Coordinates of C-alpha atoms and ligand atoms in Angstrom, one line a residue:
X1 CA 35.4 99.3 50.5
X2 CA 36.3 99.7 53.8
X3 CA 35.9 103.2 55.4
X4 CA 39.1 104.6 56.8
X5 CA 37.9 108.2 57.7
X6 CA 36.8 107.4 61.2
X7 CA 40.3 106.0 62.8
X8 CA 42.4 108.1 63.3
X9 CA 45.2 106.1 61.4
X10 CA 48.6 107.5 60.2
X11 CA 49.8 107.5 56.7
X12 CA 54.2 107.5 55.4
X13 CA 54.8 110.8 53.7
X14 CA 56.3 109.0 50.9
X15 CA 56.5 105.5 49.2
X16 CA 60.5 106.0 50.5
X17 CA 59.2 106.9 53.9
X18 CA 57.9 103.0 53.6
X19 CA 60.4 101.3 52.3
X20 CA 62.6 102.8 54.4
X21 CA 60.2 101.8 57.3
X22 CA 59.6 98.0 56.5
X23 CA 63.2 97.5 55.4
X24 CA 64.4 98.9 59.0
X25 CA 61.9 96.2 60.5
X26 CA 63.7 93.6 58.7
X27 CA 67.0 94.7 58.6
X28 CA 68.1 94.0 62.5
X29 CA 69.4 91.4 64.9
X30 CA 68.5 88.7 62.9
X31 CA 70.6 89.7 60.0
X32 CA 73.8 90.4 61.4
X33 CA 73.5 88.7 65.0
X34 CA 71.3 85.7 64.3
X35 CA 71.9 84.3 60.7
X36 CA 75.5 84.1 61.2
X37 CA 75.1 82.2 64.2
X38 CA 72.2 79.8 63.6
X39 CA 74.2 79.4 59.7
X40 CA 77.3 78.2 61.8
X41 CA 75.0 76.0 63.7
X42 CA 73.7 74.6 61.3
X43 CA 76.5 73.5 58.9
X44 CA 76.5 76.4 56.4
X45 CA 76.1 76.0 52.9
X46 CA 73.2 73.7 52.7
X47 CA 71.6 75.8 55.3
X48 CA 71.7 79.2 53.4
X49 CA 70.4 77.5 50.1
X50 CA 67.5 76.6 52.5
X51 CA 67.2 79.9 53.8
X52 CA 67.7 81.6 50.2
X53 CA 64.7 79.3 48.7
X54 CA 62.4 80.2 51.6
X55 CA 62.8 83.4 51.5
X56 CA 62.1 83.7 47.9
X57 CA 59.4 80.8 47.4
X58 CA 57.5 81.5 50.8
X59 CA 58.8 84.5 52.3
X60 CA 58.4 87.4 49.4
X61 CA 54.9 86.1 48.7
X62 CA 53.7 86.1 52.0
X63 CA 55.1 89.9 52.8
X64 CA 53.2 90.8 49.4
X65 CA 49.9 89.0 51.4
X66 CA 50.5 90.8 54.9
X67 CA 51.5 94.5 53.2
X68 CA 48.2 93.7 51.4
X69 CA 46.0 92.4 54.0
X70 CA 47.1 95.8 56.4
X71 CA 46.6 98.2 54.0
X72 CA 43.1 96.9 52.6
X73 CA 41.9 97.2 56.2
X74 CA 43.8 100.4 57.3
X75 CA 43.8 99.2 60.9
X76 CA 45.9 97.4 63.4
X77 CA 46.3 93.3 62.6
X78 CA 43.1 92.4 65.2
X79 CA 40.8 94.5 63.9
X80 CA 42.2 93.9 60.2
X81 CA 41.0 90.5 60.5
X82 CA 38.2 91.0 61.8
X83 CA 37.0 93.6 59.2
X84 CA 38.7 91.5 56.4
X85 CA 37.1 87.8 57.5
X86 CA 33.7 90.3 57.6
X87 CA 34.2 91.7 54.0
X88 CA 34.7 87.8 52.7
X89 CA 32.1 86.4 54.6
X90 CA 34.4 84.5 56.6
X91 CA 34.2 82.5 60.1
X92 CA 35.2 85.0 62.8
X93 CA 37.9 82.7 64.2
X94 CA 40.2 84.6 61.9
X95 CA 40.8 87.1 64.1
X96 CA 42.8 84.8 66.6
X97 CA 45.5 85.2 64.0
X98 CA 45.8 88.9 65.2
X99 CA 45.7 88.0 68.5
X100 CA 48.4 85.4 68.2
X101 CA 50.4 88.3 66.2
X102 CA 50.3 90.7 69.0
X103 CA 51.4 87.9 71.7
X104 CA 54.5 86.5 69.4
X105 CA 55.5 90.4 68.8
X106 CA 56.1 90.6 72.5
X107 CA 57.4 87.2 73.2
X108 CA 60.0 88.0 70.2
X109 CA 60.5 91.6 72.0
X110 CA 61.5 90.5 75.4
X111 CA 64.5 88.4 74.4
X112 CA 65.3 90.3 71.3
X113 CA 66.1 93.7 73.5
X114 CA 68.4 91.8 75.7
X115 CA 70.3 90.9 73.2
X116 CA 70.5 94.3 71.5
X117 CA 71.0 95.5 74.7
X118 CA 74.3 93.6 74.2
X119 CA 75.2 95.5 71.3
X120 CA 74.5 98.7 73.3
X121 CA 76.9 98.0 75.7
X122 CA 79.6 96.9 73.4
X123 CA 79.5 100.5 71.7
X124 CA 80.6 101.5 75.5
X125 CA 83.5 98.5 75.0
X126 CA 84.5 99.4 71.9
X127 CA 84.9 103.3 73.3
X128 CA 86.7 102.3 75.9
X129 CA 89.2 100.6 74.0
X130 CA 88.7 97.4 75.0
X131 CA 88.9 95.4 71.8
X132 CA 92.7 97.6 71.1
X133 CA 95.3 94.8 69.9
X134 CA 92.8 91.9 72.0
X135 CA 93.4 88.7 70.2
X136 CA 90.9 85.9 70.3
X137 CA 90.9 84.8 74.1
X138 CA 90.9 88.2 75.5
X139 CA 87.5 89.2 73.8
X140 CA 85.9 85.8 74.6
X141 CA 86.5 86.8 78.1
X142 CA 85.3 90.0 77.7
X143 CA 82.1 88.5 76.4
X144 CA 82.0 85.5 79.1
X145 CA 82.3 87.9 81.8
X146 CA 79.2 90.6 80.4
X147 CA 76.8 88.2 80.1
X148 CA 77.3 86.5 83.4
X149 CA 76.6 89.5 84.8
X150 CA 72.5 89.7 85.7
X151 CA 72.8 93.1 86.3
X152 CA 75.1 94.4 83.3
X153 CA 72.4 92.5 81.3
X154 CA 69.5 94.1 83.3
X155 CA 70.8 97.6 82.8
X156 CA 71.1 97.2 79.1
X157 CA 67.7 95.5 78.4
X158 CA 65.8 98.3 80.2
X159 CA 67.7 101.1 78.9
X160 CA 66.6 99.6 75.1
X161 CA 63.1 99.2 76.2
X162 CA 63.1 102.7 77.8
X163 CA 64.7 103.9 73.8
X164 CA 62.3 101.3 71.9
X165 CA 59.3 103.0 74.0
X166 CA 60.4 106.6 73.5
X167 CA 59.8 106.3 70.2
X168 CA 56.9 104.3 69.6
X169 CA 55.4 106.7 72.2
X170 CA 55.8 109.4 69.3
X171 CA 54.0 107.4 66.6
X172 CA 56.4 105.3 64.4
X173 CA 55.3 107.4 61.2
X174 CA 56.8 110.4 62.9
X175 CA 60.3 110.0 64.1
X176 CA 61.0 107.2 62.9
X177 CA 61.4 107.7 58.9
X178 CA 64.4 110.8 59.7
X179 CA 66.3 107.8 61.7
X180 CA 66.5 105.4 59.0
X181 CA 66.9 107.5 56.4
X182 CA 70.5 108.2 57.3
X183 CA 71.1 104.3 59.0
X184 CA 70.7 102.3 56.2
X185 CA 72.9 103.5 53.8
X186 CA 75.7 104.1 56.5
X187 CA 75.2 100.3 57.4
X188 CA 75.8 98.9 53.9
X189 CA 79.1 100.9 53.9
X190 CA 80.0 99.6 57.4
X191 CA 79.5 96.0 56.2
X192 CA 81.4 96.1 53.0
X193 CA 84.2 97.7 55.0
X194 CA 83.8 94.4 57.3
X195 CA 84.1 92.1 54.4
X196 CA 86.9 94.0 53.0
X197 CA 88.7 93.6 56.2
X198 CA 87.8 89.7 55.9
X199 CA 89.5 89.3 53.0
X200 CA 92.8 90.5 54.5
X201 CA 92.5 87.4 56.9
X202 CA 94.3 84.7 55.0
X203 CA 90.8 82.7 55.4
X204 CA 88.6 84.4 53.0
X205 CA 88.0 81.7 50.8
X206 CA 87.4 79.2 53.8
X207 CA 84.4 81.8 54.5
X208 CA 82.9 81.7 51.5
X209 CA 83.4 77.9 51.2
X210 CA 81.7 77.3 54.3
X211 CA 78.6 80.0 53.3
X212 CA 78.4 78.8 49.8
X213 CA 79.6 75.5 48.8
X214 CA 76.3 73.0 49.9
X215 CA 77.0 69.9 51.8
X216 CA 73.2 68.4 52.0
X217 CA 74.5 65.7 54.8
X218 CA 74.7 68.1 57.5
X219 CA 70.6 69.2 57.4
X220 CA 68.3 68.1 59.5
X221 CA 65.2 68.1 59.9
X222 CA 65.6 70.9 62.5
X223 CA 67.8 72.8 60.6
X224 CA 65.1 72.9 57.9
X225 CA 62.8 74.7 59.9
X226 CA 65.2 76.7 61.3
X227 CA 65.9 78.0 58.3
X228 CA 62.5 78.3 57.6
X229 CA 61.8 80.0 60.7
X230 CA 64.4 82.7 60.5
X231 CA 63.2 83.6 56.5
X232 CA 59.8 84.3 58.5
X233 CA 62.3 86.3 61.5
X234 CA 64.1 88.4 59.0
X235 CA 61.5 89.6 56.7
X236 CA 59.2 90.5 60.2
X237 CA 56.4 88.6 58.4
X238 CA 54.0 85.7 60.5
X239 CA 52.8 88.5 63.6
X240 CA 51.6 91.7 62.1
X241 CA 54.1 94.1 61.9
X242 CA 54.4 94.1 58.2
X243 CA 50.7 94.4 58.4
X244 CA 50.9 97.0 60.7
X245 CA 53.5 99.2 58.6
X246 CA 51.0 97.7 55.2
X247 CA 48.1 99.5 57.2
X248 CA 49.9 102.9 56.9
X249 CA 50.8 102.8 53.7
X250 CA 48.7 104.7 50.8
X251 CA 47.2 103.3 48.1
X252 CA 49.2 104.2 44.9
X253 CA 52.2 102.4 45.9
X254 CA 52.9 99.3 44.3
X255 CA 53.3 96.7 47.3
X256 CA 55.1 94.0 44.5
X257 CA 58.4 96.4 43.9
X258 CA 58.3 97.8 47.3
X259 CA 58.7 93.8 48.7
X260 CA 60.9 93.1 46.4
X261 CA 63.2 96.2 47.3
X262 CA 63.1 95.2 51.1
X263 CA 63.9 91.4 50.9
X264 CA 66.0 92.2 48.7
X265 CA 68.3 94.3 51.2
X266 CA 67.6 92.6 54.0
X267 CA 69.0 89.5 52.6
X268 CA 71.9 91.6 51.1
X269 CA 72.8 92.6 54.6
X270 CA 72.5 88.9 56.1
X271 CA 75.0 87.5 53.4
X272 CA 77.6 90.7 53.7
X273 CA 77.3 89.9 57.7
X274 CA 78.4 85.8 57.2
X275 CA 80.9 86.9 54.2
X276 CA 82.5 89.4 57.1
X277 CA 82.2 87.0 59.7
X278 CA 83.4 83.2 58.9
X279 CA 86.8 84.7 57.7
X280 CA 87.4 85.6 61.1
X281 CA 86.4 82.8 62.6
X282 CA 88.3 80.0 60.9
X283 CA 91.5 83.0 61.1
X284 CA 91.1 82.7 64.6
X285 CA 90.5 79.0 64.8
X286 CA 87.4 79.7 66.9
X287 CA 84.0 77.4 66.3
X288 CA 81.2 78.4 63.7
X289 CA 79.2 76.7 65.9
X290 CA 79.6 79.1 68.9
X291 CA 76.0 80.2 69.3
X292 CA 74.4 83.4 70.4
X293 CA 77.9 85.1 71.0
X294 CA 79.3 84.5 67.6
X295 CA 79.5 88.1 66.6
X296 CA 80.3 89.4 70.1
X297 CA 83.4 87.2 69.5
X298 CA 84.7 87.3 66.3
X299 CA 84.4 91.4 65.0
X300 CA 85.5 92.9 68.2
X301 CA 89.0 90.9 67.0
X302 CA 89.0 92.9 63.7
X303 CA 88.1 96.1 65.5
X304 CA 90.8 95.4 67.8
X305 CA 93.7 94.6 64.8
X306 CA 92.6 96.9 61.7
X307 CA 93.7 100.6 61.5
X308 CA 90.4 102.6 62.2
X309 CA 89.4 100.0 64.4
X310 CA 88.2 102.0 66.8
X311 CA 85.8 103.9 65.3
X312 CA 85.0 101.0 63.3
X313 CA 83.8 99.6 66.2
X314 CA 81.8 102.4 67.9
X315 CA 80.2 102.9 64.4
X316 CA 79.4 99.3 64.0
X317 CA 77.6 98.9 67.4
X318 CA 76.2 102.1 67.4
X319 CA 74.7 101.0 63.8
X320 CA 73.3 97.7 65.3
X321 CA 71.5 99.2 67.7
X322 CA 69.8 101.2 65.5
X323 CA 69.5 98.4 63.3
X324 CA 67.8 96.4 66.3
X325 CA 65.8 99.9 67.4
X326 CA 64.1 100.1 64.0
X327 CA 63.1 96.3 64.6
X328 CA 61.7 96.4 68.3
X329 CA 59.3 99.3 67.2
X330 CA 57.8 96.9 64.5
X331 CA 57.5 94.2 67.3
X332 CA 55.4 96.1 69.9
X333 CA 53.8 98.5 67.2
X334 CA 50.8 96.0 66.5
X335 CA 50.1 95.6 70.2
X336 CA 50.3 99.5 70.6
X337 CA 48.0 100.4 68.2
X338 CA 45.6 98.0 68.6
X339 CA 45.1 98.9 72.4
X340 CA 44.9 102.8 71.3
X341 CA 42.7 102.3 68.5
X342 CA 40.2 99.5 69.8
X343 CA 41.3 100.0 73.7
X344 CA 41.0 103.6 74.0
X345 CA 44.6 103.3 76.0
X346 CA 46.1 106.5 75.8
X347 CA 49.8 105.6 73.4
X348 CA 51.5 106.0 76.5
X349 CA 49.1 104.1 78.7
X350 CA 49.8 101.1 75.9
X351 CA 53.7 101.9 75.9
X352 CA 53.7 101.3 79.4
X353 CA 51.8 98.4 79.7
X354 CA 52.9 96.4 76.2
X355 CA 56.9 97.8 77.4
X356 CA 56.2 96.7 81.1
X357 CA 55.3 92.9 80.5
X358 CA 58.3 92.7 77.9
X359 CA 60.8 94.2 80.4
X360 CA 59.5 91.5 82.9
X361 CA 59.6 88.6 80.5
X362 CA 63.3 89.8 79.1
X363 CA 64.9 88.6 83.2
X364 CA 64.0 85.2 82.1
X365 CA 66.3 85.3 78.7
X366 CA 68.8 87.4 80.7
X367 CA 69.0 84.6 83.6
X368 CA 69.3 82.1 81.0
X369 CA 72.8 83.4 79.9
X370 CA 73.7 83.1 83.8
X371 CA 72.3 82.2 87.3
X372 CA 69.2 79.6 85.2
X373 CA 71.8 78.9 82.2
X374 CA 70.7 75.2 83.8
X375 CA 67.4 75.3 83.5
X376 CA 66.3 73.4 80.5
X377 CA 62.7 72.8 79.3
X378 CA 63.3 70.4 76.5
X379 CA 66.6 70.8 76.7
X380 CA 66.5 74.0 75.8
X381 CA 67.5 77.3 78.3
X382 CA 64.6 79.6 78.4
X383 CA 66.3 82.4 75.8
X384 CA 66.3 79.2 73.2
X385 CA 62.8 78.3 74.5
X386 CA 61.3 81.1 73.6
X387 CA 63.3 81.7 70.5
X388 CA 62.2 77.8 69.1
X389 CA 58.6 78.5 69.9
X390 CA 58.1 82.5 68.6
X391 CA 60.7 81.7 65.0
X392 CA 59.9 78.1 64.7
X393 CA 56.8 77.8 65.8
X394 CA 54.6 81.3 65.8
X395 CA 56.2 83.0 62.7
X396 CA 55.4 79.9 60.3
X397 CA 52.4 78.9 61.6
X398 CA 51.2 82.9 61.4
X399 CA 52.7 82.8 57.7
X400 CA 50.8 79.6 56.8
X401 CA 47.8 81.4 58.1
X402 CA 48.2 84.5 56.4
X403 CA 48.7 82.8 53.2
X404 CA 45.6 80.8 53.5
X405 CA 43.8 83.8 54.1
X406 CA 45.2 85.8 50.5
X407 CA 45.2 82.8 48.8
X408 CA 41.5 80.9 49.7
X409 CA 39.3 83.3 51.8
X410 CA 39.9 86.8 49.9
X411 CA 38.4 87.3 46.9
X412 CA 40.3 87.1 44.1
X413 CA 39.2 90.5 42.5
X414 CA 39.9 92.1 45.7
X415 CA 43.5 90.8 46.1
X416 CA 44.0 91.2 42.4
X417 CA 42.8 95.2 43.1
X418 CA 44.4 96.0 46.2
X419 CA 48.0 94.0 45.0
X420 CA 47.2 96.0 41.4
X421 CA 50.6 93.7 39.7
X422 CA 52.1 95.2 36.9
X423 CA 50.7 92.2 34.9
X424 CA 48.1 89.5 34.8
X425 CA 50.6 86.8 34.7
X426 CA 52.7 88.2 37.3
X427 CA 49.4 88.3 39.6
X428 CA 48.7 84.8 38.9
X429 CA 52.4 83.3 40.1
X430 CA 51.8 85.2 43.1
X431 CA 48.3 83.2 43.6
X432 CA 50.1 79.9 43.0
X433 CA 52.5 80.8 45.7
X434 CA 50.3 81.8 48.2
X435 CA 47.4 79.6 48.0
X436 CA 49.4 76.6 46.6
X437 CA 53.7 76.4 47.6
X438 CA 54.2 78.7 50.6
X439 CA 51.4 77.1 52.9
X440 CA 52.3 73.4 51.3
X441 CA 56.1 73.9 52.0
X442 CA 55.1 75.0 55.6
X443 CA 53.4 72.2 56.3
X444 CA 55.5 69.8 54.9
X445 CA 58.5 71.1 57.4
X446 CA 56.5 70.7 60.2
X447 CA 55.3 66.9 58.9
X448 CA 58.7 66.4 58.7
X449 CA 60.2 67.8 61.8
X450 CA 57.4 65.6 63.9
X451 CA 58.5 62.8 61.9
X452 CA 55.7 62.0 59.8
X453 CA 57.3 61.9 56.4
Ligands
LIG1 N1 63.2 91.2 61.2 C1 63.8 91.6 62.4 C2 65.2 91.2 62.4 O1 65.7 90.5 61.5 C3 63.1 90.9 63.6 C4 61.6 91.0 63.6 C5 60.8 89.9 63.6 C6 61.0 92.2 63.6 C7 59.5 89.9 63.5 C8 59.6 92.3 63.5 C9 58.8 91.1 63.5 O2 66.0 91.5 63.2

């Protein structure tokens, strides 16, 4: 067994406290902001089947592996796998997989706080009364105009990373379990309200038709691992911060119900977010396809035309930030505690430094909206540069890793302990997931995306 006493490493009050926690690291930009958009991208129907089987075949096994992984070790993702290759007698290149955690948790951070940053400002918007009786062209130009502003877009990236660090400064077991407690229930209200107003639109069906009825033509190869890719983004698995959150968890809990409860309502929240948004957009006869702005476009229109709107609107952005808040901390968490605990960096000395390189590396996604929108590596804009290379890239291969590691280089007994299933059959599909279908199906989209198969 591994000894815990000596550092200095939180515990959740409760097995709530966690689920709470984990599901606030998944639940965020990427359910309500980015699987709308990439969905409409990416042809819809088809796309969300993909998404669905991921998350279920791939994803749910793999969080299982990472919650288990952290809270075996009880330390931050490096020095888990270090400790953890140690205990299984394994080569000590594992511990690049921490390493590689830590780097994709900032990379993700810098553009993901511009972007909440976005919905920061548009609680201001909404309070204002901008979105009041503005029909379709009006908010466009509202959103045109904000993000080709390089300073509107500054201001609100560091005024996120300034909230993001007050908290993890605290500890993310302290303050942060109160927070969540109250957002996500008032979140699932919010949405259903959203899809209620979406059925009002006269293009409900045409919604759900896009979301739900298949058309297997319009995949690619890309769009495959996109959707793979964003099952890794959602459920915060492939960089450590479900390990991270795993490592301060206590050892009664069951880790099996506990993922099952989080991916199941972070997937909830993704589908009530597309159900709310399509209707809108073919009401409005505006492009699914749309990218990044998609939701900056289409609910400020029913904010602007439903009664309540208003407050509708302030609630809903104000909730998104949250939403994205409970997220960052789980992005620069690993990176934190790893240069407290093996570092001896004060928390703030590692707030500042891990918060300071992602504020620098956030002007290049902000530029990319506006003055370097031309800039294309790949033809892609820096913001989709690093977004390609940290979900479709990092995440996966991270994943693939992690799986490989619980499935082939833990001992079984200690896996089989430390996951403590409620049966022995239910242990053993888990161990044909991880060591057999996640890491195969991973390696078969990337085969596929470089064109081998
Ligand atoms: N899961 C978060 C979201 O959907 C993003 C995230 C990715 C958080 C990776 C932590 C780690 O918004």
């Amino acid at each position: 067994m591994i000894d815990t006493k000596s550092t200095g490493h939180g515990t959740w009050s409760s097995r709530f406290a966690y689920i709470l926690a984990a599901t606030g690291s998944a639940v965020g930009l990427g359910n309500i902001w980015k699987f709308p958009y990439i969905t409409g991208e990416n042809g819809g129907g088809a796309f969300v089947l993909v998404y669905l089987a991921c998350v279920l075949l791939i994803g749910i096994p793999i969080m299982m592996a990472e919650t288990m992984l952290g809270r075996r070790s009880q330390r931050n993702p490096i020095e888990a796998m270090e400790l953890l290759t140690k205990e299984s007698n394994a080569d000590s290149n594992w511990h690049y997989l921490g390493w590689m955690g830590v780097i994709a948790g900032l990379l993700i951070l810098s553009y993901y706080s511009v972007i909440a940053g976005w919905s920061t400002a548009y609680v201001l918007k909404a309070f204002t009364g901008s979105f009041i009786d503005a029909d379709a062209s009006a908010i466009k130009t509202i959103f045109d105009n904000f993000i080709s502003s390089p300073i509107q877009l500054l201001f609100w990236h560091s005024l996120f990373m300034l909230a993001t660090l007050a908290i993890v400064v605290r500890g993310v077991n302290n303050g942060l379990e109160k927070a969540v407690q109250y957002l996500m229930p008032a979140l699932f209200v919010l949405m259903f309200l959203l899809v209620g107003y979406a059925m009002t639109t006269g293009s409900y069906f045409q919604g759900l038709h896009f979301l739900f009825s298949p058309d297997f033509s319009k995949l690619t190869a890309n769009s495959v691992l996109t959707a793979m890719g964003h099952a890794f983004f959602t459920l915060s698995l492939g960089m450590g911060a479900i390990m991270v959150y795993g490592s301060y968890l206590s050892k009664d809990i069951s880790i099996s119900k506990t993922v099952f409860i989080i991916a199941g309502a972070d997937t909830l929240v993704a589908l009530l977010a597309g159900i709310a948004i399509f209707p809108i957009v073919f009401a409005n006869n505006l492009h699914p396809n749309s990218g990044p702005g998609l939701i900056f476009e289409t609910l400020p229109i029913a904010f602007g035309a439903m009664t309540g709107g208003w407050l509708m609107g302030i609630l809903f952005f104000v909730m998104l930030t949250v939403a994205a808040l409970t997220s960052s901390i789980s992005l620069i968490e690993p990176t934190v505690a790893w240069l407290v605990e093996n570092k001896g960096f004060t928390r703030e000395k590692a707030c500042l430094w891990s918060g300071g390189v992602t504020w620098i590396l956030g002007i290049g996604t902000i530029f990319s909206f506006n003055v370097w929108s031309d800039f294309k590596i790949f033809e892609r804009n820096i913001f989709q540069l690093l977004d390609y290379l940290t979900a479709n890239l990092m995440l996966p291969i991270g994943g693939f890793c992690i799986a490989i590691f619980a499935g082939w280089i833990m001992l079984a007994q200690h896996s089989e302990a430390e996951l403590n299933m409620p049966s022995t059959e239910s242990y053993k599909i888990w161990k044909i997931l991880i060591s057999y279908v996640a890491p195969a199906s991973v390696f078969f989209v990337f085969l596929h995306v470089v064109g081998v198969l």
